[in-house]
Amino acid sequence: MERPAWAPRSIDISVPSVSRIYDYYLGGSHNFEVDREAARKAMEFLPGLPKIMQANRAFMRRAVRFAAAEGITQFLDIGSGIPTFGNVHEVAQKASPGAHVMYVDHDPVAVAHSQAVLADNATADVVAADLRKPQEILSSPDVRRLIDLNRPVALLLVAILHFVEDADDPYEAVAELREALAPGSLLILTHASYEGIPLPPERAEGAVDVYKDIRNPLIMRSREEIARFFEGYDMVEPGLVPMPDWRPDTAPEDEDPYSFSGFAGVGRTA
C-alpha cells in the first residue's frame, strides 16, 4: 500500500482508525482502503451510518453558532478528528472573527492534517492528547496559549465519549474538565445509542461488533447514561434530544430516519 504524503511515517496504515472511518462517512479523502473496508462492513448492518455522521456534524455547527451568539469566543474540541469542510474553527471564526479554537486528538493522522489545515491560522491550533487524561490537556502549554480557562469556554465532546469504555471512567474525565471551566462555559456533546435507530438493536449490534473487531469498541449508552455526563450543568433548551431536534434549521420531519440515532445536548456551567 502506497503511503500518501499527508500520512505521518509513524502510523501503521494497515490498521483502521475511527477518525479516518468517520472522515470516510462524511465524504472526506483522508482515509485508506482498510478504513473504507471497515466502514463498509459496519454499513452492512447499519446502512444509515453516513446519515448519522452528517446529522452529528450539522448539530455541531448549530451548537457552535449558538455558543458564539452567547458571546463565547473560546472553543476546546476534544476528539476533534480530521478537519473537513465546515469544522469548528470555520464556523466559530465566521460567527466571531478572532475566536480561539483548540483541537485535541490522539490520532496522528488527525493531528497532522489539522496542523496542515491550520498552518496560517493564528488563533486555531491542534495538540496531540487523550480525553482519558484530562489534566494533560488542561496543563498543555499549547492549550493554555489559546484557551484562557478563567473565561467561558465551549467544550466540545462530539462523537467521542462512545469510544471511551466504562473501565476508563469517562464520567470522571468529563467531571475533571467541568471543574476547570469558568462559569458560563458550555458542554456540547453527542453520543451514540441504540435508542432511535430505525432497526432492531440486535442488527445494529453487528455494526458495533465491527468496531470491537478493530479494537475501537463502540459503547452504546442509554439516554439516562448519557445524561449523567451533564451532571453539574444546567441543560440548554431543548435538553438532551435526538440530533435533528436540537434547535433545528429545517423541519426535523424532513430528516432521514437514521439521523435520529443517538443523542445531543448542550449544558451551561453555573
CSV table of C-alpha atoms in Angstrom, one decimal:
chain,number,residue,atom,x,y,z
A,1,MET,CA,0.0,0.0,0.0
A,2,GLU,CA,1.5,3.3,-1.0
A,3,ARG,CA,1.7,5.9,1.7
A,4,PRO,CA,0.3,9.3,0.8
A,5,ALA,CA,2.3,12.5,1.5
A,6,TRP,CA,-0.2,13.5,4.3
A,7,ALA,CA,0.2,10.3,6.3
A,8,PRO,CA,2.8,10.5,9.1
A,9,ARG,CA,5.6,7.9,8.8
A,10,SER,CA,4.8,6.8,12.4
A,11,ILE,CA,1.4,5.4,11.7
A,12,ASP,CA,0.5,1.9,10.6
A,13,ILE,CA,-1.7,2.3,7.6
A,14,SER,CA,-2.7,-1.3,7.7
A,15,VAL,CA,-4.8,-0.7,10.8
A,16,PRO,CA,-8.2,1.0,10.7
A,17,SER,CA,-8.7,4.3,12.5
A,18,VAL,CA,-12.0,5.6,13.8
A,19,SER,CA,-11.2,9.2,12.8
A,20,ARG,CA,-10.4,8.1,9.3
A,21,ILE,CA,-13.6,5.9,9.1
A,22,TYR,CA,-15.6,9.0,10.3
A,23,ASP,CA,-13.8,11.0,7.5
A,24,TYR,CA,-15.0,8.4,5.0
A,25,TYR,CA,-18.6,8.6,6.2
A,26,LEU,CA,-18.5,12.4,5.7
A,27,GLY,CA,-17.2,12.0,2.2
A,28,GLY,CA,-13.6,13.1,3.1
A,29,SER,CA,-10.4,11.9,1.3
A,30,HIS,CA,-8.1,11.3,4.3
A,31,ASN,CA,-8.8,7.6,4.7
A,32,PHE,CA,-7.2,4.3,3.5
A,33,GLU,CA,-8.8,1.2,2.0
A,34,VAL,CA,-8.5,-0.5,5.3
A,35,ASP,CA,-10.7,2.2,6.8
A,36,ARG,CA,-13.2,2.1,3.9
A,37,GLU,CA,-13.4,-1.7,4.3
A,38,ALA,CA,-14.3,-1.4,8.0
A,39,ALA,CA,-16.8,1.3,7.2
A,40,ARG,CA,-18.5,-0.8,4.5
A,41,LYS,CA,-18.7,-3.8,6.9
A,42,ALA,CA,-20.4,-1.6,9.5
A,43,MET,CA,-22.8,-0.3,6.9
A,44,GLU,CA,-23.9,-3.8,6.0
A,45,PHE,CA,-25.6,-3.8,9.4
A,46,LEU,CA,-26.3,-0.1,9.8
A,47,PRO,CA,-26.6,1.4,6.3
A,48,GLY,CA,-27.6,4.8,7.7
A,49,LEU,CA,-24.2,5.4,9.3
A,50,PRO,CA,-23.3,8.3,6.9
A,51,LYS,CA,-26.6,10.0,7.7
A,52,ILE,CA,-25.9,9.7,11.4
A,53,MET,CA,-22.5,11.3,11.0
A,54,GLN,CA,-23.9,14.1,8.8
A,55,ALA,CA,-26.6,14.8,11.5
A,56,ASN,CA,-23.8,14.8,14.1
A,57,ARG,CA,-21.8,17.3,12.1
A,58,ALA,CA,-24.9,19.5,11.5
A,59,PHE,CA,-25.7,19.6,15.2
A,60,MET,CA,-22.1,20.6,16.0
A,61,ARG,CA,-22.3,23.6,13.6
A,62,ARG,CA,-25.6,24.7,15.1
A,63,ALA,CA,-24.2,24.4,18.6
A,64,VAL,CA,-21.0,26.3,17.8
A,65,ARG,CA,-23.1,29.1,16.3
A,66,PHE,CA,-25.3,29.1,19.4
A,67,ALA,CA,-22.1,29.4,21.6
A,68,ALA,CA,-20.8,32.3,19.6
A,69,ALA,CA,-24.2,34.0,19.8
A,70,GLU,CA,-23.9,33.6,23.6
A,71,GLY,CA,-20.7,35.6,23.5
A,72,ILE,CA,-18.3,32.6,23.8
A,73,THR,CA,-15.1,33.1,21.8
A,74,GLN,CA,-13.1,30.1,23.0
A,75,PHE,CA,-13.6,26.5,21.8
A,76,LEU,CA,-11.9,23.4,23.0
A,77,ASP,CA,-12.8,20.4,20.8
A,78,ILE,CA,-11.6,17.1,22.3
A,79,GLY,CA,-11.6,14.1,20.0
A,80,SER,CA,-11.8,16.5,17.0
A,81,GLY,CA,-10.9,14.0,14.3
A,82,ILE,CA,-9.8,15.0,10.8
A,83,PRO,CA,-11.0,18.5,9.8
A,84,THR,CA,-13.5,18.6,7.0
A,85,PHE,CA,-15.4,21.4,5.4
A,86,GLY,CA,-17.4,23.4,8.0
A,87,ASN,CA,-15.4,22.3,11.0
A,88,VAL,CA,-15.4,24.1,14.4
A,89,HIS,CA,-12.8,26.8,13.5
A,90,GLU,CA,-14.5,27.8,10.3
A,91,VAL,CA,-18.0,28.0,11.9
A,92,ALA,CA,-16.7,29.8,15.1
A,93,GLN,CA,-14.5,32.3,13.3
A,94,LYS,CA,-17.1,33.2,10.8
A,95,ALA,CA,-19.6,33.8,13.6
A,96,SER,CA,-17.0,35.5,15.9
A,97,PRO,CA,-13.9,36.7,14.0
A,98,GLY,CA,-10.8,36.0,16.0
A,99,ALA,CA,-12.3,33.2,18.1
A,100,HIS,CA,-9.8,30.9,19.6
A,101,VAL,CA,-10.1,27.2,18.7
A,102,MET,CA,-8.0,24.4,20.1
A,103,TYR,CA,-8.4,20.9,18.6
A,104,VAL,CA,-7.3,17.8,20.6
A,105,ASP,CA,-7.0,14.3,19.2
A,106,HIS,CA,-4.8,11.3,19.8
A,107,ASP,CA,-4.9,10.1,16.2
A,108,PRO,CA,-1.6,11.1,14.5
A,109,VAL,CA,-3.3,11.5,11.1
A,110,ALA,CA,-6.0,13.8,12.6
A,111,VAL,CA,-3.2,15.9,14.3
A,112,ALA,CA,-1.0,16.0,11.2
A,113,HIS,CA,-3.8,17.0,8.9
A,114,SER,CA,-5.1,19.6,11.4
A,115,GLN,CA,-1.7,21.1,11.6
A,116,ALA,CA,-1.6,21.5,7.8
A,117,VAL,CA,-5.1,23.0,7.6
A,118,LEU,CA,-4.4,25.4,10.5
A,119,ALA,CA,-0.9,26.4,9.4
A,120,ASP,CA,-1.9,30.0,8.6
A,121,ASN,CA,-4.5,30.4,11.3
A,122,ALA,CA,-3.1,32.3,14.3
A,123,THR,CA,-6.0,31.7,16.6
A,124,ALA,CA,-6.6,27.9,15.9
A,125,ASP,CA,-4.3,25.0,16.7
A,126,VAL,CA,-4.2,21.3,17.5
A,127,VAL,CA,-2.5,19.3,20.2
A,128,ALA,CA,-2.0,15.5,20.5
A,129,ALA,CA,-3.6,14.4,23.7
A,130,ASP,CA,-6.2,11.9,25.0
A,131,LEU,CA,-9.6,12.6,26.6
A,132,ARG,CA,-8.8,9.9,29.2
A,133,LYS,CA,-6.0,12.1,30.6
A,134,PRO,CA,-7.8,15.5,31.1
A,135,GLN,CA,-5.1,17.0,33.2
A,136,GLU,CA,-2.6,16.6,30.3
A,137,ILE,CA,-4.9,18.6,28.1
A,138,LEU,CA,-5.7,21.3,30.7
A,139,SER,CA,-2.0,21.8,31.5
A,140,SER,CA,-0.7,21.7,27.9
A,141,PRO,CA,1.2,24.9,27.1
A,142,ASP,CA,-0.4,24.8,23.6
A,143,VAL,CA,-3.8,24.7,25.1
A,144,ARG,CA,-3.0,27.4,27.6
A,145,ARG,CA,-1.7,29.7,24.8
A,146,LEU,CA,-5.1,29.8,23.1
A,147,ILE,CA,-7.6,28.9,25.9
A,148,ASP,CA,-8.0,31.1,29.0
A,149,LEU,CA,-9.7,28.9,31.5
A,150,ASN,CA,-10.7,32.0,33.6
A,151,ARG,CA,-13.2,32.9,30.8
A,152,PRO,CA,-16.1,30.9,29.4
A,153,VAL,CA,-15.2,28.1,27.0
A,154,ALA,CA,-17.3,25.9,24.8
A,155,LEU,CA,-16.1,22.4,25.4
A,156,LEU,CA,-16.9,20.0,22.6
A,157,LEU,CA,-17.1,16.3,23.2
A,158,VAL,CA,-18.8,15.4,19.9
A,159,ALA,CA,-18.9,11.7,18.9
A,160,ILE,CA,-16.0,10.8,21.2
A,161,LEU,CA,-17.4,9.6,24.6
A,162,HIS,CA,-18.8,6.4,23.0
A,163,PHE,CA,-15.3,5.4,22.3
A,164,VAL,CA,-14.3,5.5,26.0
A,165,GLU,CA,-15.1,2.4,27.9
A,166,ASP,CA,-16.5,2.4,31.4
A,167,ALA,CA,-13.3,0.9,32.7
A,168,ASP,CA,-11.6,4.2,31.7
A,169,ASP,CA,-14.2,6.2,33.7
A,170,PRO,CA,-15.4,8.7,31.2
A,171,TYR,CA,-17.7,10.3,33.8
A,172,GLU,CA,-14.7,11.3,35.9
A,173,ALA,CA,-12.8,12.7,32.9
A,174,VAL,CA,-15.8,14.8,32.0
A,175,ALA,CA,-16.1,16.0,35.6
A,176,GLU,CA,-12.4,17.0,35.7
A,177,LEU,CA,-12.9,19.0,32.6
A,178,ARG,CA,-16.0,20.7,34.0
A,179,GLU,CA,-14.3,21.6,37.2
A,180,ALA,CA,-11.6,23.5,35.2
A,181,LEU,CA,-14.2,25.6,33.3
A,182,ALA,CA,-15.3,29.1,34.2
A,183,PRO,CA,-18.9,29.9,35.0
A,184,GLY,CA,-20.9,30.4,31.8
A,185,SER,CA,-19.0,27.7,29.9
A,186,LEU,CA,-20.8,25.3,27.6
A,187,LEU,CA,-20.6,21.5,27.2
A,188,ILE,CA,-21.5,20.5,23.6
A,189,LEU,CA,-21.9,16.7,23.4
A,190,THR,CA,-23.2,13.9,21.2
A,191,HIS,CA,-23.3,10.2,21.9
A,192,ALA,CA,-24.3,7.0,20.1
A,193,SER,CA,-27.2,4.9,21.5
A,194,TYR,CA,-29.4,2.1,20.3
A,195,GLU,CA,-32.3,4.4,21.1
A,196,GLY,CA,-33.7,6.0,18.0
A,197,ILE,CA,-32.0,3.6,15.5
A,198,PRO,CA,-34.7,2.5,13.0
A,199,LEU,CA,-33.5,-1.1,13.2
A,200,PRO,CA,-33.8,-3.9,15.8
A,201,PRO,CA,-30.9,-3.5,18.3
A,202,GLU,CA,-29.6,-7.0,17.5
A,203,ARG,CA,-29.0,-5.9,13.9
A,204,ALA,CA,-27.4,-2.6,14.9
A,205,GLU,CA,-25.2,-4.6,17.2
A,206,GLY,CA,-23.5,-6.0,14.1
A,207,ALA,CA,-22.0,-2.6,13.4
A,208,VAL,CA,-20.9,-2.3,17.0
A,209,ASP,CA,-19.1,-5.6,16.6
A,210,VAL,CA,-17.1,-4.2,13.6
A,211,TYR,CA,-15.7,-1.5,15.8
A,212,LYS,CA,-14.9,-4.1,18.5
A,213,ASP,CA,-13.0,-6.2,15.9
A,214,ILE,CA,-10.8,-3.2,15.0
A,215,ARG,CA,-10.1,-2.7,18.7
A,216,ASN,CA,-12.0,0.5,19.0
A,217,PRO,CA,-15.1,-0.6,21.0
A,218,LEU,CA,-18.2,1.5,20.4
A,219,ILE,CA,-20.1,1.9,23.7
A,220,MET,CA,-23.8,2.4,23.1
A,221,ARG,CA,-25.2,4.1,26.2
A,222,SER,CA,-28.8,4.8,27.1
A,223,ARG,CA,-30.3,8.3,27.2
A,224,GLU,CA,-30.1,8.1,31.0
A,225,GLU,CA,-26.5,7.1,31.0
A,226,ILE,CA,-25.6,9.9,28.5
A,227,ALA,CA,-27.5,12.4,30.7
A,228,ARG,CA,-25.1,11.7,33.5
A,229,PHE,CA,-22.3,13.4,31.6
A,230,PHE,CA,-24.2,16.7,32.1
A,231,GLU,CA,-24.1,16.5,35.9
A,232,GLY,CA,-23.1,19.9,37.2
A,233,TYR,CA,-24.5,21.7,34.1
A,234,ASP,CA,-27.8,23.4,33.5
A,235,MET,CA,-29.3,22.0,30.3
A,236,VAL,CA,-29.9,24.4,27.5
A,237,GLU,CA,-33.3,24.0,25.8
A,238,PRO,CA,-34.5,21.7,24.4
A,239,GLY,CA,-32.3,19.4,26.6
A,240,LEU,CA,-30.9,16.1,25.6
A,241,VAL,CA,-32.6,15.1,22.4
A,242,PRO,CA,-32.0,13.3,19.0
A,243,MET,CA,-29.6,15.4,17.0
A,244,PRO,CA,-32.1,16.8,14.4
A,245,ASP,CA,-34.3,18.0,17.3
A,246,TRP,CA,-31.7,20.3,18.8
A,247,ARG,CA,-32.6,23.9,17.6
A,248,PRO,CA,-33.1,22.7,14.0
A,249,ASP,CA,-32.5,25.0,11.0
A,250,THR,CA,-35.0,22.9,9.0
A,251,ALA,CA,-38.1,20.8,9.8
A,252,PRO,CA,-36.9,17.7,11.7
A,253,GLU,CA,-39.6,15.6,9.9
A,254,ASP,CA,-37.7,16.1,6.7
A,255,GLU,CA,-34.6,14.4,8.1
A,256,ASP,CA,-33.6,10.8,7.3
A,257,PRO,CA,-34.8,8.4,10.0
A,258,TYR,CA,-31.3,7.4,10.8
A,259,SER,CA,-30.4,10.9,11.8
A,260,PHE,CA,-32.4,10.4,15.0
A,261,SER,CA,-30.0,7.8,16.2
A,262,GLY,CA,-28.2,8.8,19.5
A,263,PHE,CA,-28.5,12.0,21.4
A,264,ALA,CA,-27.2,15.6,21.5
A,265,GLY,CA,-27.3,18.3,24.1
A,266,VAL,CA,-25.7,21.5,25.4
A,267,GLY,CA,-25.2,22.3,29.1
A,268,ARG,CA,-24.1,25.5,30.8
A,269,THR,CA,-21.9,25.8,33.9
A,270,ALA,CA,-23.5,27.9,36.7
